[in-house]
Short mmCIF file of C-alpha atoms in Angstrom, two decimals:
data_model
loop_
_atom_site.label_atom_id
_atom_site.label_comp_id
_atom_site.label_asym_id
_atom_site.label_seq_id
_atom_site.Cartn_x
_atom_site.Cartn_y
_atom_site.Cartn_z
CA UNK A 1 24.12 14.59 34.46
CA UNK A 2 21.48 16.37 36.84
CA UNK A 3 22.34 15.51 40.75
CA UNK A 4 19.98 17.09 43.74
CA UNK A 5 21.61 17.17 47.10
CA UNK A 6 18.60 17.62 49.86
CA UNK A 7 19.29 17.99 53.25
CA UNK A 8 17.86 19.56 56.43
CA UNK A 9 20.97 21.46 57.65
CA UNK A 10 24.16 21.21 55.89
CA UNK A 11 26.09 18.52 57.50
CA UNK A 12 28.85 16.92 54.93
CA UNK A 13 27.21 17.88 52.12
CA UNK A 14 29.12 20.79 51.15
CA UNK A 15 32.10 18.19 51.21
CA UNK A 16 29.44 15.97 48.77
CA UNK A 17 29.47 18.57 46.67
CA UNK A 18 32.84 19.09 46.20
CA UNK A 19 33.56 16.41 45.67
CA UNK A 20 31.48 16.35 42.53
CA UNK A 21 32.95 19.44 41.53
CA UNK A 22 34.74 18.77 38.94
CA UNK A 23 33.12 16.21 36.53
CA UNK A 24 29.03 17.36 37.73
CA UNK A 25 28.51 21.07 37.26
CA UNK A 26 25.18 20.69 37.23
CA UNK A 27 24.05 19.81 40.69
CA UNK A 28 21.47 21.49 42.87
CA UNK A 29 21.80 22.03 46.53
CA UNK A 30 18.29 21.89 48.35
CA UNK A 31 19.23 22.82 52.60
CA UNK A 32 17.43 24.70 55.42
CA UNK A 33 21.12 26.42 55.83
CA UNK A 34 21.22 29.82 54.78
CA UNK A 35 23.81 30.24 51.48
CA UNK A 36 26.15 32.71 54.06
CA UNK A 37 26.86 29.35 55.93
CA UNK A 38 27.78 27.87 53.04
CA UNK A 39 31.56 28.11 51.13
CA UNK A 40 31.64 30.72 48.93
CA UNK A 41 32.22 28.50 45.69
CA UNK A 42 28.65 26.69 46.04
CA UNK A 43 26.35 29.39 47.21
CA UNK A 44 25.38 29.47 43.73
CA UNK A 45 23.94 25.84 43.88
CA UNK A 46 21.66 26.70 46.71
CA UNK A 47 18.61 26.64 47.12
CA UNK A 48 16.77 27.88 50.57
CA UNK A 49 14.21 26.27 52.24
CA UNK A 50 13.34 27.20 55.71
CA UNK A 51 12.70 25.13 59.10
CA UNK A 52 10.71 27.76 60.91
CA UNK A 53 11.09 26.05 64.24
CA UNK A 54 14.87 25.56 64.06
CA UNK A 55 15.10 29.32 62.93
CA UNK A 56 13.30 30.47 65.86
CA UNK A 57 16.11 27.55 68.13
CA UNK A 58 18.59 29.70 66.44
CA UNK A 59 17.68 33.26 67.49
CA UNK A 60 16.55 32.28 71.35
CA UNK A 61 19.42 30.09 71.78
CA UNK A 62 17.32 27.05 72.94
CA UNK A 63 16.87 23.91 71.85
CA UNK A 64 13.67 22.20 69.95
CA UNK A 65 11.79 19.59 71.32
CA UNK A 66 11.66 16.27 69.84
CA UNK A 67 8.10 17.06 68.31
CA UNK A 68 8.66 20.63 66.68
CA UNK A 69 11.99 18.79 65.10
CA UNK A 70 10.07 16.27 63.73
CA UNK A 71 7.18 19.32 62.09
CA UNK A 72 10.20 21.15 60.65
CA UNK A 73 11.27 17.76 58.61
CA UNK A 74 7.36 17.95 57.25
CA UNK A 75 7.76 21.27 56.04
CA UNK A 76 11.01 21.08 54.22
CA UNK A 77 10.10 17.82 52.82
CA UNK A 78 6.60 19.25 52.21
CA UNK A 79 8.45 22.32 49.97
CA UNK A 80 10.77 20.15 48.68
CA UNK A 81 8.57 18.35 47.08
CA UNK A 82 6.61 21.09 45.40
CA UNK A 83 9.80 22.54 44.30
CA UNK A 84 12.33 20.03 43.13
CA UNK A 85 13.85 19.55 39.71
CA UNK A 86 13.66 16.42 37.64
CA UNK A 87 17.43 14.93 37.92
CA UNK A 88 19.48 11.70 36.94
CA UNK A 89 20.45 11.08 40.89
CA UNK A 90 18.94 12.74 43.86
CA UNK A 91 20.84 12.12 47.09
CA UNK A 92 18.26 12.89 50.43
CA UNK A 93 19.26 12.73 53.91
CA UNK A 94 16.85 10.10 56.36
CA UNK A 95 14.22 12.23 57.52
CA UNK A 96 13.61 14.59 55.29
CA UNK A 97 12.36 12.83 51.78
CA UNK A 98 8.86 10.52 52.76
CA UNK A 99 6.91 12.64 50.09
CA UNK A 100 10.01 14.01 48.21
CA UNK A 101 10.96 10.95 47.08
CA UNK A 102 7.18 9.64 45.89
CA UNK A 103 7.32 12.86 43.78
CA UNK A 104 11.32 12.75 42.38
CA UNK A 105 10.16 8.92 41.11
CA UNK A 106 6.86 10.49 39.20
CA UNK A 107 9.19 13.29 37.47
CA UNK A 108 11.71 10.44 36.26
CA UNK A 109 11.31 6.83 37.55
CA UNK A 110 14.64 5.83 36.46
CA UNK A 111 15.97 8.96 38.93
CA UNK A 112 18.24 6.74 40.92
CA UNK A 113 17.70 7.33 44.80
CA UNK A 114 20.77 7.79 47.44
CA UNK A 115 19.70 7.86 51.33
CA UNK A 116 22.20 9.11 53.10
CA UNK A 117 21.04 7.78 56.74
CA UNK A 118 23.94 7.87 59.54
CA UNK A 119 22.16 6.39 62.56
CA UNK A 120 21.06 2.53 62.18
CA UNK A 121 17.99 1.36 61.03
CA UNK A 122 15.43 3.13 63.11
CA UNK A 123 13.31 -0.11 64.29
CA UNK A 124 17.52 -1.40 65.79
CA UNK A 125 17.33 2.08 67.15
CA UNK A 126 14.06 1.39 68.87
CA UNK A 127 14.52 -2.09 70.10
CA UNK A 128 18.47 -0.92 72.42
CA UNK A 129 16.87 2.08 73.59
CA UNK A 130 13.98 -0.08 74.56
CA UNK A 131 15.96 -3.00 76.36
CA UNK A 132 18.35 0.32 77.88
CA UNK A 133 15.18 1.94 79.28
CA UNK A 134 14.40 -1.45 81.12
CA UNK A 135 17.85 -1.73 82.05
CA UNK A 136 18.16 0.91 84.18
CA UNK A 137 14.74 1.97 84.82
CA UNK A 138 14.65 5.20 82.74
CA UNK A 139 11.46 6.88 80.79
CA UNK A 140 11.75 5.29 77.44
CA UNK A 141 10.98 7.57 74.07
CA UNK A 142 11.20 7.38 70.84
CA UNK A 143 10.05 9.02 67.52
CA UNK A 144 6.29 9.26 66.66
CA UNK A 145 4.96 5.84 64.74
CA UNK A 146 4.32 8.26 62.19
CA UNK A 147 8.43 9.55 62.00
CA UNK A 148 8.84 5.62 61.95
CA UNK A 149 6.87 5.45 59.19
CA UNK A 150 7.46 8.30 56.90
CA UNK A 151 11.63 6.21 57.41
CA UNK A 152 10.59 2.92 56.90
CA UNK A 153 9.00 4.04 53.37
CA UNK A 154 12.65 6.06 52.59
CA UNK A 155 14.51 3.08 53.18
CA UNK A 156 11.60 0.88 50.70
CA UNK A 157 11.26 3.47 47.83
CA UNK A 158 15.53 3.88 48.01
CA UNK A 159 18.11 2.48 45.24
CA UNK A 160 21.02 2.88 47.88
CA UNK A 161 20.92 3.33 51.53
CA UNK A 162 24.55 5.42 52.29
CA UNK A 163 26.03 4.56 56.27
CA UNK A 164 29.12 6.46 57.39
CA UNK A 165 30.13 3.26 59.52
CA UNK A 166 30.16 -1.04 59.60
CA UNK A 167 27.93 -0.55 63.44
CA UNK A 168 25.14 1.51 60.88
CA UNK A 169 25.36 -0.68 57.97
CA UNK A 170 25.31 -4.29 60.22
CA UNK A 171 21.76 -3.12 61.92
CA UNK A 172 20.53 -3.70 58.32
CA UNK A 173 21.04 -7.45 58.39
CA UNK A 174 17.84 -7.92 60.17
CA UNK A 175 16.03 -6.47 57.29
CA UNK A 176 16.39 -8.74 54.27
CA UNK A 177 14.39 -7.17 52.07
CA UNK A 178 16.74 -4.01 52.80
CA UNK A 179 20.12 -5.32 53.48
CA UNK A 180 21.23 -6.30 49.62
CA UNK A 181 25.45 -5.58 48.69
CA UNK A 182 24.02 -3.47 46.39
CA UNK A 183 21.22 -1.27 48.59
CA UNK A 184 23.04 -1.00 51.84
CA UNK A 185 26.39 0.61 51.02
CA UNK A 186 28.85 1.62 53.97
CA UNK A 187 31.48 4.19 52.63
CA UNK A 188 34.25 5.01 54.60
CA UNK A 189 35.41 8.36 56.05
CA UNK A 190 38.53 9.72 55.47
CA UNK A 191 39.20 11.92 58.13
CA UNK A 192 42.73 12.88 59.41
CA UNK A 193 43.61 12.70 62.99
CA UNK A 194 46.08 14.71 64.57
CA UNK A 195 48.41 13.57 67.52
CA UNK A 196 48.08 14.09 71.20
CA UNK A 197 49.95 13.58 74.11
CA UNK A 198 49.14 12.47 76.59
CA UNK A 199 47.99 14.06 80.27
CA UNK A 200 49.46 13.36 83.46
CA UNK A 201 47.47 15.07 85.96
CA UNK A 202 46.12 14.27 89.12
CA UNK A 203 42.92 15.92 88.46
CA UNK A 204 41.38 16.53 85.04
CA UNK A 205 37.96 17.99 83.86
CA UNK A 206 35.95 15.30 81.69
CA UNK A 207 33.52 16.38 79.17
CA UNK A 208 30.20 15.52 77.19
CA UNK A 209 27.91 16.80 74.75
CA UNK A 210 24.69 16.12 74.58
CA UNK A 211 21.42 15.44 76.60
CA UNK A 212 19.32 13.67 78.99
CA UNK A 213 18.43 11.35 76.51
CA UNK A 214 18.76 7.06 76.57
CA UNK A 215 21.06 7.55 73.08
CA UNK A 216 24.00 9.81 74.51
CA UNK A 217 24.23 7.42 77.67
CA UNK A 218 25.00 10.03 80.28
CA UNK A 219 23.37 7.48 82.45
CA UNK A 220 26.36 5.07 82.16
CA UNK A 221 28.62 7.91 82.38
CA UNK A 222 26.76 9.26 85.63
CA UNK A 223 27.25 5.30 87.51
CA UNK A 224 30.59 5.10 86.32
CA UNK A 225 31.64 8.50 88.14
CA UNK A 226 30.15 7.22 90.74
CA UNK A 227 31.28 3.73 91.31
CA UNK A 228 34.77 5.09 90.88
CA UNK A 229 34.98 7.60 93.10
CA UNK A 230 36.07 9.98 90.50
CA UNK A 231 37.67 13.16 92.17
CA UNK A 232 37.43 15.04 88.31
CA UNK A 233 35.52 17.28 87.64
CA UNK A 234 32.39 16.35 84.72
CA UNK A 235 31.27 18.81 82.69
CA UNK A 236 28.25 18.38 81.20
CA UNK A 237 27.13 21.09 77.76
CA UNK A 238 23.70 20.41 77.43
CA UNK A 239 21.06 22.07 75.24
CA UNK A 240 18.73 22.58 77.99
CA UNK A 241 17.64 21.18 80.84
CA UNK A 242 15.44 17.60 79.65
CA UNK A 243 12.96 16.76 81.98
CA UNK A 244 11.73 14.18 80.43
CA UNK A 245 14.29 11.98 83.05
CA UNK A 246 13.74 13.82 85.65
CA UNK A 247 15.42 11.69 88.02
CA UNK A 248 18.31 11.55 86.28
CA UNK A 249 18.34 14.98 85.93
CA UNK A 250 17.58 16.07 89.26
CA UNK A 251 20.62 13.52 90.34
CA UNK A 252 23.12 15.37 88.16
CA UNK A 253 21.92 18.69 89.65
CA UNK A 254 23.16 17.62 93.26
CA UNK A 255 26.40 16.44 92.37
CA UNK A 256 29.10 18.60 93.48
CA UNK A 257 31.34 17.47 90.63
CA UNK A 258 29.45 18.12 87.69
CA UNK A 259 28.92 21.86 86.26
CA UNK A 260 26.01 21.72 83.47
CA UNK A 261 26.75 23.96 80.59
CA UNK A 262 24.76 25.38 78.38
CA UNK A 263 24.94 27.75 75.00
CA UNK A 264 28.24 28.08 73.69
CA UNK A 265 28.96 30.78 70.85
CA UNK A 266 31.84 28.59 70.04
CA UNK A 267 32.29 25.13 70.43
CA UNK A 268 35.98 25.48 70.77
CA UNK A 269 35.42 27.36 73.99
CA UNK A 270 33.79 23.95 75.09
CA UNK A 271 36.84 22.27 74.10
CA UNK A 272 39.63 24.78 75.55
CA UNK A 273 38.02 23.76 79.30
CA UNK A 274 37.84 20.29 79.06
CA UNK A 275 41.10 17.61 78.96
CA UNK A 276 38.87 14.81 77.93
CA UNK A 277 35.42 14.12 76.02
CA UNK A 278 33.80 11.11 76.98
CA UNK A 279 31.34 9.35 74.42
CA UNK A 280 29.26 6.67 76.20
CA UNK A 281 26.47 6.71 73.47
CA UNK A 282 23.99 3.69 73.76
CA UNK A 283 23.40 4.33 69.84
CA UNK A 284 25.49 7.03 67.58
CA UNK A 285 25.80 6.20 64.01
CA UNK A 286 28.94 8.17 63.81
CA UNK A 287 29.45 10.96 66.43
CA UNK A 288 31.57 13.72 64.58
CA UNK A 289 32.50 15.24 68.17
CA UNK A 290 34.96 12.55 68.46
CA UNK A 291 36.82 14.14 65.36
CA UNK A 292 36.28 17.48 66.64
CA UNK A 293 37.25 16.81 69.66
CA UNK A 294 40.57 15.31 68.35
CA UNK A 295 41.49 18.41 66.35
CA UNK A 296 40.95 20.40 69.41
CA UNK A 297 43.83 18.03 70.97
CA UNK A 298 41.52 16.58 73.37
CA UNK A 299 41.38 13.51 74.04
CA UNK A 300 38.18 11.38 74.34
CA UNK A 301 37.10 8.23 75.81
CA UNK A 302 34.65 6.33 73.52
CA UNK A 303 32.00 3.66 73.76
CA UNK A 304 32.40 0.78 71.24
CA UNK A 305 28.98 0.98 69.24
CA UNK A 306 29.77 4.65 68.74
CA UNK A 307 30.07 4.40 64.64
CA UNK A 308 33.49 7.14 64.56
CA UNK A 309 35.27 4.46 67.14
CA UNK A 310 35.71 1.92 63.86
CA UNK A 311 38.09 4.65 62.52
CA UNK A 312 39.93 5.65 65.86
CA UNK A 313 40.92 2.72 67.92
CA UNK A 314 44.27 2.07 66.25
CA UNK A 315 44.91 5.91 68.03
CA UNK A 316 46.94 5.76 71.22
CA UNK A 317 44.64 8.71 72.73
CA UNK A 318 41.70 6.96 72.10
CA UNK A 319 39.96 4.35 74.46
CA UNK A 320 37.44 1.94 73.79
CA UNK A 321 35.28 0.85 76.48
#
């Protein structure tokens, strides 16, 4: 059997492939993730295809813009397409397969068809952000109606749509021609999660990662801090400096509690300073920091909604808010 693993990045699929191992030999892995970042006993499955734009992120230490993201998904799925072999299963992360998966169904139509898509279905995604946006009176944006498009036709032309959580899966019901037991598949993770006790100090430094963005809520974060009176200290590692919420922004910049960080070499630096993360995402299909977090023996404070919470709350270290 002939399986094609194609994914911008790497994410888990080095842990996909693995896990094929040892019945499917014969699988090829199509990534914009150089083979050196990749274990040693699959580098012979890859094969390269560059993002241009997320190269050049990687050497200037900054980080891309919404639209040149969304240009570097046309040009690996662009490649892909011209490239990829005829196979029994392809498996194609959200994002990256609108013509990809036109041409895998011309080499073979009976090629079955796995989308592995984390995040909710995109129009959900849309319509929380939206009613958030109103909510609090912040710039609302989204992906281009041609992104929304180029997803919508993924999640039509699929066999199987794969979630990593019930909160992904559930925005499917909306969608009947989509949500089927037998299209929309949730499959659990099985992730181990170490023990932590717990801190008793006066004064602790509170963490997030991520941006200025409606999805990583750093707006509710921001009130909360406020209403409460916090005397912590909120650390903030951010990409860059978004201006596309420019009030919000400029409000973070004149707190006295909050230090904005910015590149770290290692994440675990991140981790070492902080004593908790906070997750107050709006909309997070998963959220791996919460695991990473964890296994840094920090402990976080997480929004229900947040797709990794479904596997965490029977923690003592972990609240749900």
């Amino acid at each position: 059997m002939k399986i094609n693993i194609c994914v911008g990045g790497r994410f888990h699929a080095a842990n996909l492939a693995n896990a094929l191992d040892a019945n499917y030999k014969d699988k090829i892995i199509y990534t914009s993730s150089p083979k050196k970042n990749w274990p040693k006993k699959i580098r012979k499955n890859i094969t390269f295809i560059p993002m241009p734009f997320s190269i050049l992120a990687y050497l200037f230490k900054f980080n891309n813009p919404r639209i040149l993201k969304y240009i570097d998904r046309i040009i690996f799925d662009y490649f892909l397409s011209i490239i990829i072999r005829k196979s029994d299963i392809c498996h194609i992360w959200a994002g990256y397969g609108y013509k990809t998966i036109s041409k895998i169904k011309k080499l073979d139509p009976k090629t079955k068809i796995i989308l592995e898509r984390s995040c909710p279905h995109i129009n959900f995604q849309k319509t929380i952000l939206k009613n958030e946006s109103k909510k609090y009176n912040l710039k609302f944006y989204f992906d281009s109606k041609s992104d929304v498009k180029r997803q919508l036709y993924e999640y039509e032309k699929s066999d199987f749509i794969l979630t990593c959580s019930n909160y992904s899966k559930n925005s499917f019901k909306n969608y009947k021609n989509l949500f089927k037991k037998t299209k929309v598949i949730y499959l659990p993770s099985n992730v181990e999660i170490p023990k932590i006790s717990k801190i008793n100090k006066q004064e602790t430094i509170i963490g997030f990662i991520g941006d200025f963005g409606l999805r990583k809520g750093i707006h509710c974060l921001l009130n909360a801090f406020e209403k409460s009176k916090s005397k912590n200290l909120l650390y903030l590692k951010l990409p860059k400096l978004d201006t596309k919420n420019k009030l919000l922004l400029n409000n973070c910049l004149k707190k006295e509690f909050i230090k904005i960080k910015g590149y770290y070499d290692s994440i675990s630096d991140f981790y070492n300073e902080i004593d908790f993360l906070c997750i107050p995402s709006i909309d997070e299909g998963f959220g791996v920091v919460a695991i990473e977090a964890l296994q840094h023996k920090v402990q976080i404070i997480i929004r229900e909604g947040v797709g990794s919470s479904e596997i965490l709350t029977s923690l003592d270290n972990v609240k749900k808010f």
